[in-house]
mmCIF file of C-alpha atoms in Angstrom:
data_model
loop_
_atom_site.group_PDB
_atom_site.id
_atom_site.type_symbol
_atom_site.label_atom_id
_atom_site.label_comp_id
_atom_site.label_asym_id
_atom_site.label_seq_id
_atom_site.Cartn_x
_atom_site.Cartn_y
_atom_site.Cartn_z
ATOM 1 C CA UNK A 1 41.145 3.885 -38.600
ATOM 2 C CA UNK A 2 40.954 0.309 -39.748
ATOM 3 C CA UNK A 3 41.466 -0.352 -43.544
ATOM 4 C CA UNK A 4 37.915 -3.147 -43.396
ATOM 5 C CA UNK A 5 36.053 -3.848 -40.684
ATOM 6 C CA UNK A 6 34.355 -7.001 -39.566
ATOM 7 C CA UNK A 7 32.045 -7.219 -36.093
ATOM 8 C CA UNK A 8 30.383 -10.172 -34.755
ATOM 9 C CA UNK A 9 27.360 -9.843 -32.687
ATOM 10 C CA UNK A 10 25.403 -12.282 -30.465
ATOM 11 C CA UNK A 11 21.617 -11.508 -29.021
ATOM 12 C CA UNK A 12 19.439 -13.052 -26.773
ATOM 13 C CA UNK A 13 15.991 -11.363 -25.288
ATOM 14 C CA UNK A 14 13.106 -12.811 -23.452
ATOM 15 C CA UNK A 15 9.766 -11.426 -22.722
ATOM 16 C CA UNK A 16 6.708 -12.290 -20.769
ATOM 17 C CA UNK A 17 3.630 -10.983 -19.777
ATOM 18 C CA UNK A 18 0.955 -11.113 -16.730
ATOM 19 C CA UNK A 19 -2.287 -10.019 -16.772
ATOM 20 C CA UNK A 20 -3.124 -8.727 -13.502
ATOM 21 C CA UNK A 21 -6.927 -8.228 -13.823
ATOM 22 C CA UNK A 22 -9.080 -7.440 -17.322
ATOM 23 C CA UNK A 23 -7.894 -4.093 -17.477
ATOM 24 C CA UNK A 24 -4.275 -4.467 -16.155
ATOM 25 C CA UNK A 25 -1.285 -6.068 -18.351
ATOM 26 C CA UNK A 26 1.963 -6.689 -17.049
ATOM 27 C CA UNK A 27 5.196 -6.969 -19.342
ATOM 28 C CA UNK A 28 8.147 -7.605 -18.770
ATOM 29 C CA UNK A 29 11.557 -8.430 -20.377
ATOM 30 C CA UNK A 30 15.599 -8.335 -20.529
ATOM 31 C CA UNK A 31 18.111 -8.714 -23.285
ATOM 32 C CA UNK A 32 21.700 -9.356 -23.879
ATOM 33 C CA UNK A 33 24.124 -8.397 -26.454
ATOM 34 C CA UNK A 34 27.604 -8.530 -27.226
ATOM 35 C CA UNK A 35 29.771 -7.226 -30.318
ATOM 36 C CA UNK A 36 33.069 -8.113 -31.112
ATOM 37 C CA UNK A 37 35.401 -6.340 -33.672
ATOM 38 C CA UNK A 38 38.639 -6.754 -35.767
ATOM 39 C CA UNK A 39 40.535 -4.857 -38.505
ATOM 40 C CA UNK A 40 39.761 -7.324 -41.500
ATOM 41 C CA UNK A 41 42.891 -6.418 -42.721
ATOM 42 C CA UNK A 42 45.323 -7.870 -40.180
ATOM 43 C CA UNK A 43 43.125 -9.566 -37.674
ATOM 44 C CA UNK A 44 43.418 -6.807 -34.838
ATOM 45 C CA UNK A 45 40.694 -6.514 -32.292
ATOM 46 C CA UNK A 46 39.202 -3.305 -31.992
ATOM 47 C CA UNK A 47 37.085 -4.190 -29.271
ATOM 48 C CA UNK A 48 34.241 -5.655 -27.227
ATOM 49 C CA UNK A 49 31.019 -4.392 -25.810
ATOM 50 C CA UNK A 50 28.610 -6.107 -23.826
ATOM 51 C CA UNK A 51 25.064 -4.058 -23.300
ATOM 52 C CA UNK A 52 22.130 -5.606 -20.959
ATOM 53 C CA UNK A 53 19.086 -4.356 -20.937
ATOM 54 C CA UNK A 54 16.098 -5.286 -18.027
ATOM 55 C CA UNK A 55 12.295 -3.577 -19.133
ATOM 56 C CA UNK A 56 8.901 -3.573 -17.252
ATOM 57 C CA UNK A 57 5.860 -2.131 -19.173
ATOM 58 C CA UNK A 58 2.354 -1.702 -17.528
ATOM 59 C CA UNK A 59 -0.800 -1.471 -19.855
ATOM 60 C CA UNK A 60 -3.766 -0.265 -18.385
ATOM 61 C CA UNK A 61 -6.989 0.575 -19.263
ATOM 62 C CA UNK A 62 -9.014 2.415 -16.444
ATOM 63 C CA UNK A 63 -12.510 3.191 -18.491
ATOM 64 C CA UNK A 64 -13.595 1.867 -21.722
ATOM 65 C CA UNK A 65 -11.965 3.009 -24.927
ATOM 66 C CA UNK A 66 -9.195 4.421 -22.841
ATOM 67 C CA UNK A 67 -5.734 2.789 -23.060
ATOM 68 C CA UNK A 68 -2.426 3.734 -21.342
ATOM 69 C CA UNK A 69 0.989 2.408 -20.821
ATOM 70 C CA UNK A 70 3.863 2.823 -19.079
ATOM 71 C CA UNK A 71 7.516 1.672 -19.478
ATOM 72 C CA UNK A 72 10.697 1.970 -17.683
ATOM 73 C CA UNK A 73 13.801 0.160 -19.003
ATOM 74 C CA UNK A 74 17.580 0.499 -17.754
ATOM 75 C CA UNK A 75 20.848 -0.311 -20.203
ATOM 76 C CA UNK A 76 24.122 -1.256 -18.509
ATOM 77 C CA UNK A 77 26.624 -0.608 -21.161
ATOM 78 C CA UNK A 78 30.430 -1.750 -20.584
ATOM 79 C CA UNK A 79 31.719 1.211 -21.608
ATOM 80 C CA UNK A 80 29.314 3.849 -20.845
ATOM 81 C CA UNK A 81 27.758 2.509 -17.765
ATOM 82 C CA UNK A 82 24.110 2.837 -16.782
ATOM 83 C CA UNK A 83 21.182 4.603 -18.612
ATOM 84 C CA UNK A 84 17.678 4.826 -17.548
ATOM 85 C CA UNK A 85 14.415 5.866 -20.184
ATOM 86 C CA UNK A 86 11.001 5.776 -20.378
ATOM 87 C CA UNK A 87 8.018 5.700 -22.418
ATOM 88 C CA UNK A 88 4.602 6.626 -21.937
ATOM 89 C CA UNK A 89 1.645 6.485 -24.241
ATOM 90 C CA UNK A 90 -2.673 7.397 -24.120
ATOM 91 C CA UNK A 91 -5.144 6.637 -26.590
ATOM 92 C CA UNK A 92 -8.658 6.996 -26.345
ATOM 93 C CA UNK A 93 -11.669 5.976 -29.241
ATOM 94 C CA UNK A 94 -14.707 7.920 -29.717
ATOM 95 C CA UNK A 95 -16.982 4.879 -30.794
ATOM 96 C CA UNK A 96 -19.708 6.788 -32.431
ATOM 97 C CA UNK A 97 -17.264 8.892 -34.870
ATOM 98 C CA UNK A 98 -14.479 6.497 -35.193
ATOM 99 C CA UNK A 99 -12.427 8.509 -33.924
ATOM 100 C CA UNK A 100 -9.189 7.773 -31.922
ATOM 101 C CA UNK A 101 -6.806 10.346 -30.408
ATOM 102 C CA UNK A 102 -3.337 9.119 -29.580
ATOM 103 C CA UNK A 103 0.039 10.809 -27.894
ATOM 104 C CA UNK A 104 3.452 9.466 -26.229
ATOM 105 C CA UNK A 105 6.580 10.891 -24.621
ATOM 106 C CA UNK A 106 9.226 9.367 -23.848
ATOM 107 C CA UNK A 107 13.481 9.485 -23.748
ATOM 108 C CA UNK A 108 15.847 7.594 -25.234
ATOM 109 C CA UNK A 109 19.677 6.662 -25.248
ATOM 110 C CA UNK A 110 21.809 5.180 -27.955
ATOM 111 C CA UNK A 111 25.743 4.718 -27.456
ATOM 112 C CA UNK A 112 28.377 4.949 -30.244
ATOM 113 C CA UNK A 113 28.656 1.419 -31.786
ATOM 114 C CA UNK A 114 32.270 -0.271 -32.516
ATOM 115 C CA UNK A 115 32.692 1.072 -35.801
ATOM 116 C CA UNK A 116 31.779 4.575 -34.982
ATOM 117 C CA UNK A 117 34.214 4.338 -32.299
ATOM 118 C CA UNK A 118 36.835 2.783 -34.461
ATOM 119 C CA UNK A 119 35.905 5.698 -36.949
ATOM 120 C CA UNK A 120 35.850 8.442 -34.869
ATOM 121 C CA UNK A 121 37.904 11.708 -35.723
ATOM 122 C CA UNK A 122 41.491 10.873 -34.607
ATOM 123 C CA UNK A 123 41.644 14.720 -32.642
ATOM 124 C CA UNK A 124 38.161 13.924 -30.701
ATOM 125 C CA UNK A 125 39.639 12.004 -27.819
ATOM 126 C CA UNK A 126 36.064 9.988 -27.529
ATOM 127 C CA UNK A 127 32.560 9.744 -28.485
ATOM 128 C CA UNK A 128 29.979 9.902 -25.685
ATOM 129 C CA UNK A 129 25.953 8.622 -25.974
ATOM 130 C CA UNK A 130 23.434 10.319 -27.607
ATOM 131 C CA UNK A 131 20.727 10.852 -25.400
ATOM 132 C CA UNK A 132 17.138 11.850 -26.801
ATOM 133 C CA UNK A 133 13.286 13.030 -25.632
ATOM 134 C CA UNK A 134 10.984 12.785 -28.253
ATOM 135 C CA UNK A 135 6.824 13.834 -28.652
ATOM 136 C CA UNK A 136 4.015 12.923 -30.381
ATOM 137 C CA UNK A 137 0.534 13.922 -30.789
ATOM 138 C CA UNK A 138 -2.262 12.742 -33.284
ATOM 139 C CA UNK A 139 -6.032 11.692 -34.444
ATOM 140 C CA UNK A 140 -6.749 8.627 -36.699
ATOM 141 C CA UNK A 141 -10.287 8.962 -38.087
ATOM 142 C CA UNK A 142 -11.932 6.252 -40.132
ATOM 143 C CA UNK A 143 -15.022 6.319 -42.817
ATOM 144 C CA UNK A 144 -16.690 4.463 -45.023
ATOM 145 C CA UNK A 145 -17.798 2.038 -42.384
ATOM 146 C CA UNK A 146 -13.834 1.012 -41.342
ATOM 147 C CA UNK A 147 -12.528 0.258 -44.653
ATOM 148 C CA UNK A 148 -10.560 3.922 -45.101
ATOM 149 C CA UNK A 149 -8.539 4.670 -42.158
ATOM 150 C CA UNK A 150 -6.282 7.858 -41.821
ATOM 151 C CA UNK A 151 -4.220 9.199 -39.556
ATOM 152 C CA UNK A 152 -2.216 12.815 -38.874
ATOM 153 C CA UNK A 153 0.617 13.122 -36.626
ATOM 154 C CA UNK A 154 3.050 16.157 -34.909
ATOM 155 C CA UNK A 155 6.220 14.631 -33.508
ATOM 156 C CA UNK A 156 8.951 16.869 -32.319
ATOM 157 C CA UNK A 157 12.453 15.196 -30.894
ATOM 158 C CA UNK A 158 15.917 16.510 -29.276
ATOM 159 C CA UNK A 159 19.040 14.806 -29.431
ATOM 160 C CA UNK A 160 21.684 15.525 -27.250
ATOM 161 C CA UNK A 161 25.641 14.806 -28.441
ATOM 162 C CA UNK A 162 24.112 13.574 -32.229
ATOM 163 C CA UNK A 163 26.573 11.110 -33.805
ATOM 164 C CA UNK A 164 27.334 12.168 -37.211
ATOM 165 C CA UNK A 165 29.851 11.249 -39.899
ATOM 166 C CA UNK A 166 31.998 14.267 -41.104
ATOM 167 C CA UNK A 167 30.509 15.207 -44.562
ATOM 168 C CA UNK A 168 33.240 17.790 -45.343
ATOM 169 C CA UNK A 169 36.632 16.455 -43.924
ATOM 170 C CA UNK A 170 35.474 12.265 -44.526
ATOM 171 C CA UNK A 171 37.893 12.030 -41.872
ATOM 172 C CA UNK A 172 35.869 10.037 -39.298
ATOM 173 C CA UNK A 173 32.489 10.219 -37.299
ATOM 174 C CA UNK A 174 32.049 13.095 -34.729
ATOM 175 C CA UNK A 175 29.523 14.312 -32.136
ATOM 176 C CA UNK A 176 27.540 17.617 -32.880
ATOM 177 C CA UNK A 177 27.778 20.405 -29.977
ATOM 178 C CA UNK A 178 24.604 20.957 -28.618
ATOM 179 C CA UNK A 179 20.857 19.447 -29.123
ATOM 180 C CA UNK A 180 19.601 18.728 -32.444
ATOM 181 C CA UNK A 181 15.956 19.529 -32.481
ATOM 182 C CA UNK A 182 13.205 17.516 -35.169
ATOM 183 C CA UNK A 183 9.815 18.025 -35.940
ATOM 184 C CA UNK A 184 7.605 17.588 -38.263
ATOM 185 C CA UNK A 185 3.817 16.047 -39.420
ATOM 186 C CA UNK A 186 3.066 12.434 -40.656
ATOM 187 C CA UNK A 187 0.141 12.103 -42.373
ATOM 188 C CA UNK A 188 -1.444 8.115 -43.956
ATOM 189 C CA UNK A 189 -3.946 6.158 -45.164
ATOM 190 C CA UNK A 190 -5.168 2.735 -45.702
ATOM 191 C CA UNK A 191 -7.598 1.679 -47.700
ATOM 192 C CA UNK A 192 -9.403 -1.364 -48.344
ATOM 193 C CA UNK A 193 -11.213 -0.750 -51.857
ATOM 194 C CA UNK A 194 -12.906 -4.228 -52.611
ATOM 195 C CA UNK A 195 -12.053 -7.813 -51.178
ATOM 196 C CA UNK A 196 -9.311 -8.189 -53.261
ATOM 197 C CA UNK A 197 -7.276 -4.634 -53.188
ATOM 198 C CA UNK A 198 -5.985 -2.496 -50.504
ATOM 199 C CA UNK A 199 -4.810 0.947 -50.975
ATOM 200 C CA UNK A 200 -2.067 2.713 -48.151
ATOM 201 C CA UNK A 201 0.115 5.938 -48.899
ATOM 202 C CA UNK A 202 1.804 8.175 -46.189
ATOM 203 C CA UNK A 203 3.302 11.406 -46.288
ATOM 204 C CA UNK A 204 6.413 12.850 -43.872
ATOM 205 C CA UNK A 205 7.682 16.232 -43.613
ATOM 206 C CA UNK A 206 10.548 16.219 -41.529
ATOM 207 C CA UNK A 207 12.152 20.200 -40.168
ATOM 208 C CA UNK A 208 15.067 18.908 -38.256
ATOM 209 C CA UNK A 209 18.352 21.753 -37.351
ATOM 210 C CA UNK A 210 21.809 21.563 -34.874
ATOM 211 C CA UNK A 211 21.583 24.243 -32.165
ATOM 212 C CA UNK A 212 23.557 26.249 -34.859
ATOM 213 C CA UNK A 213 20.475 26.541 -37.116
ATOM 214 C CA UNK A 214 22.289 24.187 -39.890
ATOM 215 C CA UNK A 215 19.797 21.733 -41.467
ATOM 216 C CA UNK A 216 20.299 17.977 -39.932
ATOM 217 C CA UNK A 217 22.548 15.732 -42.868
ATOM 218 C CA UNK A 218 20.966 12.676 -44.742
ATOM 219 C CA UNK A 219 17.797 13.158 -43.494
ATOM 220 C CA UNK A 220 15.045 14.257 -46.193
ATOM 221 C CA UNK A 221 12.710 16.490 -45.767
ATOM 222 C CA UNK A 222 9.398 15.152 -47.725
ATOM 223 C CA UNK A 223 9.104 11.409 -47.893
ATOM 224 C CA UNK A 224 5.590 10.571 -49.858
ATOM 225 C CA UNK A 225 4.687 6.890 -50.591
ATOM 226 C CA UNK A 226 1.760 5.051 -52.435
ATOM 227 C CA UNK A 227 0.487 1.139 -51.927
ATOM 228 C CA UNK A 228 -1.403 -1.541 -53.868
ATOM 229 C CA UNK A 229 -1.687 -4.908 -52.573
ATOM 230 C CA UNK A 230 -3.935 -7.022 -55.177
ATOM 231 C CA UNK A 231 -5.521 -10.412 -54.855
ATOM 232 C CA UNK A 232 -6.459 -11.253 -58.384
ATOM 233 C CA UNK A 233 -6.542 -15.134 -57.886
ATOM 234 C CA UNK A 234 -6.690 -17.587 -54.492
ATOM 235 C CA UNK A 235 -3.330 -17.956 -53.023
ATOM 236 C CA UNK A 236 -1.585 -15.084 -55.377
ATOM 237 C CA UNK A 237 -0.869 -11.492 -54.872
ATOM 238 C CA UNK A 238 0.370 -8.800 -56.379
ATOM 239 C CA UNK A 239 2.065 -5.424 -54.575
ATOM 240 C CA UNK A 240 4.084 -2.374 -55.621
ATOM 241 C CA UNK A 241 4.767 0.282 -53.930
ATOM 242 C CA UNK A 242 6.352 3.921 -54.993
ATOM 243 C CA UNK A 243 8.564 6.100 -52.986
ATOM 244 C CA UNK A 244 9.285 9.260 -53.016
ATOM 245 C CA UNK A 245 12.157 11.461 -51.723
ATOM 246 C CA UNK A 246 13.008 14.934 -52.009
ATOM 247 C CA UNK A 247 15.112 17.921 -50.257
ATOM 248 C CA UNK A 248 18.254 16.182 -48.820
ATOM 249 C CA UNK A 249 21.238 18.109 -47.856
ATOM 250 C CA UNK A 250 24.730 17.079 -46.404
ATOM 251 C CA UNK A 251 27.697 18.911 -45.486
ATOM 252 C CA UNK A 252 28.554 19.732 -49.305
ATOM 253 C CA UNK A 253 25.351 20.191 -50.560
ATOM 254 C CA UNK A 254 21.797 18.694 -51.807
ATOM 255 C CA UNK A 255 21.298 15.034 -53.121
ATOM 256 C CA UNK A 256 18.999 14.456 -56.129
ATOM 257 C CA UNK A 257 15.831 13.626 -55.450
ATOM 258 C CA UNK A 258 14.539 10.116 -56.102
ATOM 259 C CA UNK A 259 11.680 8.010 -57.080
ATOM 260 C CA UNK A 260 11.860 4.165 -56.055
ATOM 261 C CA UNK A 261 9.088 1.533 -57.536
ATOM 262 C CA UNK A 262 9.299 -1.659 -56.157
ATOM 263 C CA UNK A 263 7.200 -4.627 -56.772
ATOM 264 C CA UNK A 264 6.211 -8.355 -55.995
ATOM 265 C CA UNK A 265 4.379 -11.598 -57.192
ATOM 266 C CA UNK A 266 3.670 -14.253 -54.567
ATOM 267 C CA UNK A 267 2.099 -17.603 -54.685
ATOM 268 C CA UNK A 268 1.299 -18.927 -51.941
ATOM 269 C CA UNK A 269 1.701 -22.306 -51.654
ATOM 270 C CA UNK A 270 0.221 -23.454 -48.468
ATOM 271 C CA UNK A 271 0.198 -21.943 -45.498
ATOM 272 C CA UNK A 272 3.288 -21.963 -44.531
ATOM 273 C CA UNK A 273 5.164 -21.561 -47.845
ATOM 274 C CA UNK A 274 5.486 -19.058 -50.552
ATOM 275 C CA UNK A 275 7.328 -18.666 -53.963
ATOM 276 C CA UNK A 276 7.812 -14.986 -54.839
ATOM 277 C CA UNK A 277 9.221 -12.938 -57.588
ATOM 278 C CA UNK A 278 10.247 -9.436 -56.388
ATOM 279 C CA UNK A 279 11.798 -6.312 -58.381
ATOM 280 C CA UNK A 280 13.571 -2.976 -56.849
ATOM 281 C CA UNK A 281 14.326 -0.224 -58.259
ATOM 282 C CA UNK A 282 12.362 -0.685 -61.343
ATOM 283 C CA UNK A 283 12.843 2.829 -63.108
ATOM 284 C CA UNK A 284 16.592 2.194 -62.273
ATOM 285 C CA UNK A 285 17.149 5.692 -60.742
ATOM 286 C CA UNK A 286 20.819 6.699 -60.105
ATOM 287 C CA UNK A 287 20.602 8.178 -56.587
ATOM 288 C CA UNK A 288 22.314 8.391 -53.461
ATOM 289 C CA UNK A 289 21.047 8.423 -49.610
ATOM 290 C CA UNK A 290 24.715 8.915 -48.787
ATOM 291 C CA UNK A 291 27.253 10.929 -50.978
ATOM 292 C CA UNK A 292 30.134 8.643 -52.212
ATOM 293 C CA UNK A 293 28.125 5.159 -51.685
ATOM 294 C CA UNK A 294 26.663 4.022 -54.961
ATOM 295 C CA UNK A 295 23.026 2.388 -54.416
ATOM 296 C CA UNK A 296 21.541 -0.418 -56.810
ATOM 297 C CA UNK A 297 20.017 -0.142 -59.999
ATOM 298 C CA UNK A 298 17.237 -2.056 -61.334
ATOM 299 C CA UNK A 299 17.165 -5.746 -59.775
ATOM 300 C CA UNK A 300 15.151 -8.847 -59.534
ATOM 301 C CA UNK A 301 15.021 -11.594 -56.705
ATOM 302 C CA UNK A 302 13.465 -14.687 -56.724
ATOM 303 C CA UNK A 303 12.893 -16.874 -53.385
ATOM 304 C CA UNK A 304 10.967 -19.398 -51.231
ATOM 305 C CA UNK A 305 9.585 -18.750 -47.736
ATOM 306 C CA UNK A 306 8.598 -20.950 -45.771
ATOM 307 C CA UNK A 307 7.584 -21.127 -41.941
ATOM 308 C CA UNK A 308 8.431 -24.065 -39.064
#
């Protein structure tokens, strides 16, 4: 495996859209991308992938308060050749109860990238696609006339040929035998208190296992977060948000649980520029999300953004 590794990567994508009648949308697309790698030690390639993608999308709407979609989109992949998936999603609102009930199913492929390849386990003679179908099913209900929205979710998801690094030898990445199966329940809110603060939090429990029955690596199993966003004064605002993240487990055993607080000031300057202030990590927690990669501690950035 390389000592460093440095990749280049070049994307273009364009979409469009048609709208066939009131109740008929039309969407379309295609992308390019190519990476390029070499060991940052000596200047060796190790290798070039090119990966186009063509999409359509239809978005219909046969009766009132009933939307669907469906998408088809095909990957040609210089190494791995062709893959096909597909997506399709319903939602329909009950007007007089606020209510909305929304599903979609769908597959999904993702091949190895450079560095996983240029990673991989030196006895695994090659690393082959992941390929996924994935599930979801939920109802968002809102109250207070539209200013508290929530929302409760079941997804479920099966990965075929998961990538993984491995946790126990550190000797490279490797594919996991089998399907890896995840489900779970994501529950949020948002909440818009007075004209000048909004409230949002979300919950995820995530039950994830290999076909063996061992837990899924570096994936947590609760994930709880709480949101302010405050207006106290035309053109500022003030935000913070607090995450989190408990019941982690890799091949050697659990991570510590964490707690992240972030926050920001912004001024905004006109309306296409803004001066902020923004801290991470403000309880400076010593944590991990991977074992053996240090995360930061406390930290503060200042910027500018502005829009052309």
């Amino acid at each position: 495996s390389p000592a460093s590794f440095i990749c280049t990567r070049h994307k273009f994508d364009y979409q469009g859209s048609f709208e066939a009648t009131d109740r008929v949308l039309l969407q379309y697309g295609v992308d390019h991308e190519r990476q390029e790698a070499e060991d940052g030690g000596g200047g060796t390639p190790l290798g070039k992938i090119d990966l186009t993608g063509v999409w359509v999308q239809a978005v219909v709407e046969p009766v009132d308060n009933l939307v669907l979609t469906a998408g088809l989109r095909h990957d040609d992949h210089s190494m791995f050749g062709g893959h096909t998936t597909w997506r399709a999603t319903a939602a329909y609102l009950f007007d007089q109860t606020g209510t909305r009930l929304h599903s979609s199913v769908g597959t999904g492929f993702r091949a190895p990238s450079l560095y996983q390849l240029s990673m991989m386990i030196p006895s695994i003679s090659s690393l082959q696609p992941e390929t996924s179908r994935s599930f979801d099913i939920g109802v968002e209900q809102k109250f207070l006339d539209g200013s508290l929205t929530t929302d409760l979710t079941y997804f479920w998801a099966e990965i075929e040929n998961l990538i993984e690094w491995d946790y126990v030898g550190h000797t490279g990445y490797m594919q996991i035998p089998g399907v890896t199966r995840s489900q779970g329940i994501e529950a949020s809110f948002s909440y818009a208190a007075t004209n000048w603060l909004d409230l949002g939090g979300s919950y995820t429990y995530t039950d994830s296992k290999r076909e063996t029955g061992l837990r899924r690596t570096n994936l947590p199993r609760h994930v709880a977060v709480l949101s302010a966003s405050m207006r106290p004064a035309e053109k500022w605002t003030l935000g913070g948000d607090v995450k989190f993240v408990a019941d982690t487990v890799d091949g050697t055993g659990d991570l510590k649980d964490h707690v992240l607080l972030d926050a920001k000031v912004a001024y905004q300057v006109n309306e296409n520029a803004e001066i902020y202030l923004r801290g991470e990590n403000l309880l400076n927690q010593d944590y991990q999300v991977v074992r053996g990669y240090g995360t930061p501690g406390i930290a503060a950035y200042a910027g500018f953004k502005a829009k052309f």
